[in-house]
Coordinates of C-alpha atoms in Angstrom, one line a residue:
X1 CA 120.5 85.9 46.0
X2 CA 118.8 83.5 43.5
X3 CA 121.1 80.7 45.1
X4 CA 119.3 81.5 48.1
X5 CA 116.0 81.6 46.5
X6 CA 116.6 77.8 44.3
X7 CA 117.6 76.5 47.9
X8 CA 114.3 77.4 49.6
X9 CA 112.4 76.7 46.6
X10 CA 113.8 72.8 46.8
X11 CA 113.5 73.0 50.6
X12 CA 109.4 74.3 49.9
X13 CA 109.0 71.5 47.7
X14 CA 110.4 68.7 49.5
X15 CA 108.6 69.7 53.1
X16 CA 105.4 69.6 50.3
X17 CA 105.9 65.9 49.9
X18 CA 106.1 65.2 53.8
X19 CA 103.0 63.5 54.7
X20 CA 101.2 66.0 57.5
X21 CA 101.6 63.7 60.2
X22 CA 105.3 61.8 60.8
X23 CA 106.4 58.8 62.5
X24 CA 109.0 59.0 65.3
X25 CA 111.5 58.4 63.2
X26 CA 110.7 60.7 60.5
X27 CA 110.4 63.8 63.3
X28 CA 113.9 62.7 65.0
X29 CA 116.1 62.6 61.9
X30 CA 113.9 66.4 60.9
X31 CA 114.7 67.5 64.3
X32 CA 118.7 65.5 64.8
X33 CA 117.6 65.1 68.8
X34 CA 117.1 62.1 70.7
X35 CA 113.8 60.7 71.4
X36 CA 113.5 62.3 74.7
X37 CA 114.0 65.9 73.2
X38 CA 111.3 65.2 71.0
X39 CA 108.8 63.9 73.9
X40 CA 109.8 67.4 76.0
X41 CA 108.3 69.1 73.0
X42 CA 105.5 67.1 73.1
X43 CA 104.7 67.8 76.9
X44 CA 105.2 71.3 76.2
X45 CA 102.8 71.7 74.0
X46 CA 105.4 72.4 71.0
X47 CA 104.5 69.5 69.0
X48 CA 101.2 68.1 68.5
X49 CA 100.8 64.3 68.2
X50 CA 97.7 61.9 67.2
X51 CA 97.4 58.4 68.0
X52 CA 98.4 56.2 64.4
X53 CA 95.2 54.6 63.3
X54 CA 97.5 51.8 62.3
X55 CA 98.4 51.0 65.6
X56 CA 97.1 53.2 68.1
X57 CA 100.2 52.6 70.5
X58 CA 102.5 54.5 68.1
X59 CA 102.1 58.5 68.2
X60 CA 102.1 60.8 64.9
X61 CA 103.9 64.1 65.4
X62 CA 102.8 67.2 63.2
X63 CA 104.9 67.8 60.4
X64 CA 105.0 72.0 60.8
X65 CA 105.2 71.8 64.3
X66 CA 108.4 69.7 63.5
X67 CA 109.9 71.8 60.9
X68 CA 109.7 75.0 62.7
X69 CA 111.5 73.5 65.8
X70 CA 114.0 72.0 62.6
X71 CA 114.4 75.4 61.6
X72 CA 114.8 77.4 64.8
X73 CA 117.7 74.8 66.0
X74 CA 119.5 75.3 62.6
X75 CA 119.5 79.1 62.7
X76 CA 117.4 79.6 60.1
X77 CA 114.7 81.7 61.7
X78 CA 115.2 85.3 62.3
X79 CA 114.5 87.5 65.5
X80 CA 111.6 89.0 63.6
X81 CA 109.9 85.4 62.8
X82 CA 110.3 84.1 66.5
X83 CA 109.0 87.2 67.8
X84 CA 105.6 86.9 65.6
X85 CA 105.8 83.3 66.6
X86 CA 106.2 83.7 70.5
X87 CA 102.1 85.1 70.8
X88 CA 100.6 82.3 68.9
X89 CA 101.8 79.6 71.1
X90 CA 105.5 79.7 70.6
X91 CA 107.8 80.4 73.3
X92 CA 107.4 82.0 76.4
X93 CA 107.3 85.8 76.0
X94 CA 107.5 86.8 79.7
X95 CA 108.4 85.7 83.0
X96 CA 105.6 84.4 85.4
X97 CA 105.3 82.2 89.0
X98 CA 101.5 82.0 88.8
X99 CA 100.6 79.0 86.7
X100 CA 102.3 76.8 84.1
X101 CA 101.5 73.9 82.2
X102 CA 104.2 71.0 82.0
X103 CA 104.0 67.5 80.6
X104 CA 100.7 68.0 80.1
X105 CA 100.1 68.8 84.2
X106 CA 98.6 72.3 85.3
X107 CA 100.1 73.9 88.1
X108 CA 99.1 76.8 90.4
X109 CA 102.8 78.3 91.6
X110 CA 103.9 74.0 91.9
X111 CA 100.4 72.5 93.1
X112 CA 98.7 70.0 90.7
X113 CA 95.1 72.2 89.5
X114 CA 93.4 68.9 89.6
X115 CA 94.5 67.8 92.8
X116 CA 93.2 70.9 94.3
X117 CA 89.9 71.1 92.8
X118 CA 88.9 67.3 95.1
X119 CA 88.5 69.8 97.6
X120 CA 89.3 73.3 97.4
X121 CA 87.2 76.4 96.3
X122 CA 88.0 79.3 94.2
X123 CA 88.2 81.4 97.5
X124 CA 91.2 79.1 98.7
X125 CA 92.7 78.9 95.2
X126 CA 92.8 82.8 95.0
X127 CA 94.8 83.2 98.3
X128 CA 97.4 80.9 96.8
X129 CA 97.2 82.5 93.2
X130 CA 97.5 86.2 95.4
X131 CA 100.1 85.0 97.3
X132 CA 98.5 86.7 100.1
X133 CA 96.2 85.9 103.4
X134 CA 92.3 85.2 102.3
X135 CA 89.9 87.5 102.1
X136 CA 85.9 86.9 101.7
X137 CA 84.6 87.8 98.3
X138 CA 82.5 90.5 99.3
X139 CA 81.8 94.3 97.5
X140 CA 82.3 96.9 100.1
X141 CA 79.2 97.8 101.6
X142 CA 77.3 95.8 99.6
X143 CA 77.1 97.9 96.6
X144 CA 77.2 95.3 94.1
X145 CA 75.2 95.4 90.6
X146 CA 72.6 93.3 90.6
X147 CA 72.6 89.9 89.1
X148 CA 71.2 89.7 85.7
X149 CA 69.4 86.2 84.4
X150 CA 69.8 87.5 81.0
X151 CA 72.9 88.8 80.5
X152 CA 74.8 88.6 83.5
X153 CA 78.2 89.6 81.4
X154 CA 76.9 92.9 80.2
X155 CA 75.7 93.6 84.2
X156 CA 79.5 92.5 85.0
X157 CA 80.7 94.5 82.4
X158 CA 78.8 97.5 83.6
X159 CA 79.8 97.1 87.1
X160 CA 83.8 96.8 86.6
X161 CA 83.6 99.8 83.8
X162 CA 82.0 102.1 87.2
X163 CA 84.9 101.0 89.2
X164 CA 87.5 101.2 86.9
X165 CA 87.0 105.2 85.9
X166 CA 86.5 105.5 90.1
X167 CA 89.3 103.5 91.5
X168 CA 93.1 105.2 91.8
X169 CA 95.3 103.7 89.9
X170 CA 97.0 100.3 91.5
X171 CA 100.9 101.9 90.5
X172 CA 102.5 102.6 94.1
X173 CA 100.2 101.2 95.9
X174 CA 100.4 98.8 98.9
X175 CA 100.0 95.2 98.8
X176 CA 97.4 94.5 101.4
X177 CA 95.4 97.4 100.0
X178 CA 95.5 95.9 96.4
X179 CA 94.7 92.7 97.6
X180 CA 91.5 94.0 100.0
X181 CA 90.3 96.1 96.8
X182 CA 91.3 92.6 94.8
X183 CA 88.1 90.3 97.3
X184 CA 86.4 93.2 96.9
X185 CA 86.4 93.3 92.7
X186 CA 85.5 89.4 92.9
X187 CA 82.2 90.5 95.5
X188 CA 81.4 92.5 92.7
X189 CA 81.9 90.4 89.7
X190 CA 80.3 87.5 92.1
X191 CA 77.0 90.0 92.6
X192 CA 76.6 90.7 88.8
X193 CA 77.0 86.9 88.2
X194 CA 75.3 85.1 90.8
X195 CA 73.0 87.7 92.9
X196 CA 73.6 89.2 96.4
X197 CA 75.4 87.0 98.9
X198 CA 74.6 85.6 101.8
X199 CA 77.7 84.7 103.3
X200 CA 78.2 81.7 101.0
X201 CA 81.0 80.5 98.7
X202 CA 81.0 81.3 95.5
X203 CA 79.9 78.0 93.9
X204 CA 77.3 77.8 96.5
X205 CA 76.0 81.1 95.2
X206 CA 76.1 79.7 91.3
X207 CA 74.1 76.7 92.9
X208 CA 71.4 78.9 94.4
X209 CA 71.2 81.5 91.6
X210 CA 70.8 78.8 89.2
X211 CA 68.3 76.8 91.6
X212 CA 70.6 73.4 91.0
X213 CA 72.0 73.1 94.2
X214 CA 73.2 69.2 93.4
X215 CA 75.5 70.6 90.4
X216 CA 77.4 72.6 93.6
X217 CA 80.6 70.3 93.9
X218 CA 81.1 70.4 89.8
X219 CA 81.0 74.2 89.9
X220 CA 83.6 74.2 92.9
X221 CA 85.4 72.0 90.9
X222 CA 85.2 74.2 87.6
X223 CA 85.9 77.4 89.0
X224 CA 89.0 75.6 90.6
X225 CA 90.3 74.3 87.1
X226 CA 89.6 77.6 85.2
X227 CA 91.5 79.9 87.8
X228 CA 94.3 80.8 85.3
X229 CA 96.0 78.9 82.2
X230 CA 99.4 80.7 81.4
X231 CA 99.1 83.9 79.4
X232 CA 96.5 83.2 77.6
X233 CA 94.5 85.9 75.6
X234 CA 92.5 87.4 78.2
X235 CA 95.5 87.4 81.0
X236 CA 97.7 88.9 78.4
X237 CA 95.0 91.6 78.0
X238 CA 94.8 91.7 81.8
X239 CA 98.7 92.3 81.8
X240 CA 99.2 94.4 79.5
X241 CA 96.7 97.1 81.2
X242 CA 98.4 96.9 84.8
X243 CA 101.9 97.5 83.0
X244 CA 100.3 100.8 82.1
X245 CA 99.6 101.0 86.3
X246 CA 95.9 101.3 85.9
X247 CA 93.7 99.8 88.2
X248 CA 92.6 96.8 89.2
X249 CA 89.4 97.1 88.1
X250 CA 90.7 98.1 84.7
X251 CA 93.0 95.0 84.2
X252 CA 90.0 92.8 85.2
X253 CA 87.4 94.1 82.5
X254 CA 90.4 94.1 79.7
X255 CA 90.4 90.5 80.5
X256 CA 86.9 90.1 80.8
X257 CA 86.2 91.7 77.3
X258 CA 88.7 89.5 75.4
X259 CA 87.1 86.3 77.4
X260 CA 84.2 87.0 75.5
X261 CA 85.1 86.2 72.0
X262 CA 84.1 83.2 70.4
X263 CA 87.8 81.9 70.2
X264 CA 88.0 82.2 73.8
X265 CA 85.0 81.7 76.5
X266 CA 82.9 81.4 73.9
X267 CA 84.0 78.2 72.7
X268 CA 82.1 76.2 75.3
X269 CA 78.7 78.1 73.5
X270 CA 79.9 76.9 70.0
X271 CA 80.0 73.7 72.0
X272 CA 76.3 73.5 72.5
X273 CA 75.3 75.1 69.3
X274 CA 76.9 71.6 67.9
X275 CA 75.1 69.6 69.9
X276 CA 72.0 71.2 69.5
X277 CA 72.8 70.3 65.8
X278 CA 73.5 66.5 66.6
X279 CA 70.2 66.1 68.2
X280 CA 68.3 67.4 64.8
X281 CA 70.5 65.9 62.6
X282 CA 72.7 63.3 63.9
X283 CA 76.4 63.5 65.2
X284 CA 78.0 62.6 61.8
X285 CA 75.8 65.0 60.0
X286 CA 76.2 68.2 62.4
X287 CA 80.1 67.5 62.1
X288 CA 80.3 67.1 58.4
X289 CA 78.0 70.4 57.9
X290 CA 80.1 72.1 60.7
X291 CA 83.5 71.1 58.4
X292 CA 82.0 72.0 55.6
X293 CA 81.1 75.4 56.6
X294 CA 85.0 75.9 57.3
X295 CA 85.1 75.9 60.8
X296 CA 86.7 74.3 63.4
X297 CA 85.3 71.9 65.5
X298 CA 84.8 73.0 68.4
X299 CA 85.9 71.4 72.2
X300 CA 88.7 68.8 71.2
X301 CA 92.0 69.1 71.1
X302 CA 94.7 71.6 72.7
X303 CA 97.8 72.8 71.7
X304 CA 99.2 72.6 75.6
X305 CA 97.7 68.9 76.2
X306 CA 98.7 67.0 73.1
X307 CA 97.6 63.7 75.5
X308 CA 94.2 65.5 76.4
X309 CA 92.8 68.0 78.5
X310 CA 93.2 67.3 81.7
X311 CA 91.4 70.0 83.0
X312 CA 88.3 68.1 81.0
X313 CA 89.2 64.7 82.5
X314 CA 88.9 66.0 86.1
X315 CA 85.8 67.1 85.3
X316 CA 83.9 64.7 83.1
X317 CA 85.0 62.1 85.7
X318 CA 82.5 63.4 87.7
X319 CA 79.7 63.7 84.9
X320 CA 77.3 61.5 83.6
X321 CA 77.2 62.1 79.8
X322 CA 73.9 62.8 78.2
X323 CA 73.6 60.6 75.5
X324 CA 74.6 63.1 72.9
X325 CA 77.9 64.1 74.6
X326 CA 78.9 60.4 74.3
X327 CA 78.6 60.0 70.8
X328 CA 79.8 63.4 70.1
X329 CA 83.0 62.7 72.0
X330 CA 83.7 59.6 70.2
X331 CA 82.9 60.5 66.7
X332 CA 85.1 63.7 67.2
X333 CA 87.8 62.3 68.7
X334 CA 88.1 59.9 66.1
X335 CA 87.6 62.2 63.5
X336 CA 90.0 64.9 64.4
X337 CA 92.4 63.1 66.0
X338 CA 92.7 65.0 69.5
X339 CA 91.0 64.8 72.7
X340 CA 87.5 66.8 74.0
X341 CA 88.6 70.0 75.5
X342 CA 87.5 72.0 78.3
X343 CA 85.4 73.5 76.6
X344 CA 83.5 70.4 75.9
X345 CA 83.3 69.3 79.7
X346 CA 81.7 72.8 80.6
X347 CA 79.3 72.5 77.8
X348 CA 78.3 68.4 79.1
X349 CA 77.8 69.8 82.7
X350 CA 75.5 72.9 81.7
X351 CA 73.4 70.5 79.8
X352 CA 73.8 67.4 82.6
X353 CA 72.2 69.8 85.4
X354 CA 70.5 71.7 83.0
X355 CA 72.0 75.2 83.9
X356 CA 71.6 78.5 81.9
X357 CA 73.3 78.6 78.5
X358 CA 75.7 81.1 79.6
X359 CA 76.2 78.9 82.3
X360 CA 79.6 78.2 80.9
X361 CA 81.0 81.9 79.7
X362 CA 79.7 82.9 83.6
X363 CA 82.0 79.8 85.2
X364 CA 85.2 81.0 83.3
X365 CA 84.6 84.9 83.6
X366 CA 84.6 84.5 87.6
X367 CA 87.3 81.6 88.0
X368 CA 89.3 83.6 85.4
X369 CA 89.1 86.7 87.1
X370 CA 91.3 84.9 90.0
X371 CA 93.7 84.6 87.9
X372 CA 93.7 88.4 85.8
X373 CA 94.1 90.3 89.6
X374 CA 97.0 87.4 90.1
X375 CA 98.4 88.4 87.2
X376 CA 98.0 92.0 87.4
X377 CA 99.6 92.2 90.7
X378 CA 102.5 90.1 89.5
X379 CA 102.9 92.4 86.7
X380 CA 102.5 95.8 88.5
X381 CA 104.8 94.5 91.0
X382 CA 108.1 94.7 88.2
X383 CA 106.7 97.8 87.5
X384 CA 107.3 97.4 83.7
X385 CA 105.5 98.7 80.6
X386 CA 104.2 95.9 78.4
X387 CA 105.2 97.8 75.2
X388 CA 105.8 95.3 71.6
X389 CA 106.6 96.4 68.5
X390 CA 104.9 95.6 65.3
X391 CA 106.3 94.7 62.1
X392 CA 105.3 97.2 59.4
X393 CA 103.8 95.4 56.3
X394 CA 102.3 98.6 54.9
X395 CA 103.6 101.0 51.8
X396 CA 107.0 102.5 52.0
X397 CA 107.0 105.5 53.5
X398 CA 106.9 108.3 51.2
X399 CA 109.8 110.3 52.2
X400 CA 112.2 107.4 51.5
X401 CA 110.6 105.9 48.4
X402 CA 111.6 110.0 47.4
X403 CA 114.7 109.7 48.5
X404 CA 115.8 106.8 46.7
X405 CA 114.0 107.5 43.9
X406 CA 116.7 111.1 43.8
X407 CA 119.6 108.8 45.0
X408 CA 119.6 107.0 42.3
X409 CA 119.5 109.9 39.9

């Protein structure tokens, strides 16, 4: 036991001295692979990289990111400590033919996200996402809530909580029903969030309820990208309540509550909180007072795109960055060392067109409900309970601390 203990004591100390960012070399000798192990990593999102101020052609690879892969191929690292790792972007935790992301690429079920947005809509990105015929996003009989300019999540909100304690539950159900009551839930979501519809698409709707019709191909194009992106937090929510069998309508508003944190599709708000700051201040003062408050800054970097988000690259290709936005993107990419986000692309086109501040939380919350029914259909289909365990960090139970207290006797 205390060998063990002086071993990882030496080992502590000596990945202290590691500088936090290594040079090829340094991660292939950690790691005992060949060069193109380590870039598979990379792509995957495994291993984040920087650019090496020394020479911007050579790459930096993060020294944890490389020990923990060091680790888990010498055996070191338990079932327990992979399992806590696998939901904060380890490995994969489930199997899923919806979306992926691979060297740095997003696909919908093999098809290139960016390709698709030149020309598709969300309407023709959820029958491939379905896997099903396409149906018009319209609530049955028109009984839609009413759009809300004020707080069109809470009117969303309202609206799928009605439906999900009225609808059966979606276990044993037919596919073409689901996926009927499926166009049906986005009329809805589309009615709270953009207003009654008159037979247009739905990024023709945002257009008109926002009164910026000419912003109407970057909307198509944003609800296009934001579809679905893996299991993240809010799909995983949106999973985990169809592997109970619940509705659909349930699985959509579990997703749509977690999609409104702050760490999630809130992030794009943060995003114009901070440039409201550079304006007053300047962009090197709002970042230093945003560090120095202890948080992160937000809309650069990913851990899935170590290259850059190409979701963000699509769509700033087809912005023209206010003045602030340009500045902020290269002061913060320089500063942290990673590329502007999503996030940070959604925040330059609400300001660019000059649509509502929640513009951006409304844009995610209807593409991203495309992808929650995907997923809750995928996941009702194995007909599987989502059901973890947790790792008990909490006193020893009572009865046993007894117990061994008499054992010993």
């Amino acid at each position: 036991m205390l060998t063990s203990i002086l071993i990882h004591s030496i080992n502590m100390t000596a990945a202290e001295k590691l500088p936090l960012w290594l040079p090829a070399a340094d991660a292939l000798a950690l790691l005992k692979v060949r060069p193109q192990t380590l870039y598979a990593n990379v792509s995957r999102g495994r291993i984040r990289t920087r650019a090496d101020t020394a020479d911007p052609r050579r790459s930096l690879y993060h020294r944890d990111d490389v020990q923990r892969l060091a680790a888990r191929r010498q055996g070191r690292r338990s079932d327990a400590v992979l399992a806590g790792e696998a939901i904060q972007w380890g490995e994969p935790v489930l199997a899923s033919g919806i979306s992926t992301v691979v060297a740095g690429r997003l696909y919908y079920r093999g098809q290139d996200a960016c390709a698709l947005a030149e020309e598709g809509t969300l309407e023709q990105v959820s029958a491939l996402l379905w896997d099903g015929p396409a149906h018009p996003f319209a609530s049955p009989g028109g009984t839609g809530a009413p759009a809300s300019s004020t707080a069109p999540l809470a009117a969303a909100m309202t609206a799928l909580a009605a439906r999900a304690a009225a609808d059966p539950p979606a276990r044993g159900r037919g596919r073409p029903a689901l996926l009927q009551e499926a166009a049906g839930l986005m009329g809805l979501l589309a009615d709270a969030l953009a207003g009654p519809s008159r037979g247009e698409r739905v990024h023709e709707r945002l257009a008109a309820a926002w009164r910026r019709p000419k912003a109407a191909d970057l909307i198509r194009r944003a609800l296009v990208l934001l579809a679905d992106h893996e299991l993240n937090a809010s799909t995983f929510a949106a999973r985990v309540t169809a592997s109970t069998g619940a509705s659909l309508a349930a699985s959509v508003l579990s997703g749509l509550a977690a999609l409104n944190g702050p760490l999630h599709g809130g992030a794009a708000r943060a995003t114009l909180g901070l440039i409201r700051a550079a304006e007053r201040e300047g962009v090197d003062a709002a970042m230093h007072e945003w560090l120095s408050l202890g948080r992160r800054l937000p809309a650069f970097g990913h851990p899935l795109y170590p290259q850059g988000d190409v979701r963000c690259q699509a769509l700033l290709a087809h912005v023209d960055l206010p003045a602030p936005y340009a500045e902020l993107r290269e002061a913060g990419e320089r500063l942290m060392g990673e590329k502007a986000n999503v996030d940070f692309a959604l925040a330059a086109l609400t300001t660019a067109h000059r649509l509502p501040a929640h513009a951006p939380l409304v844009l995610f919350a209807l593409a991203r409900a495309v992808g929650w029914i995907a997923h809750a259909l995928e996941q009702q289909a194995t007909g599987t309970l989502i059901r973890p365990r947790a790792r008990y960090t909490g006193p020893a139970p009572s009865g046993l601390v007894t117990a061994a207290r008499d054992a010993g006797a």
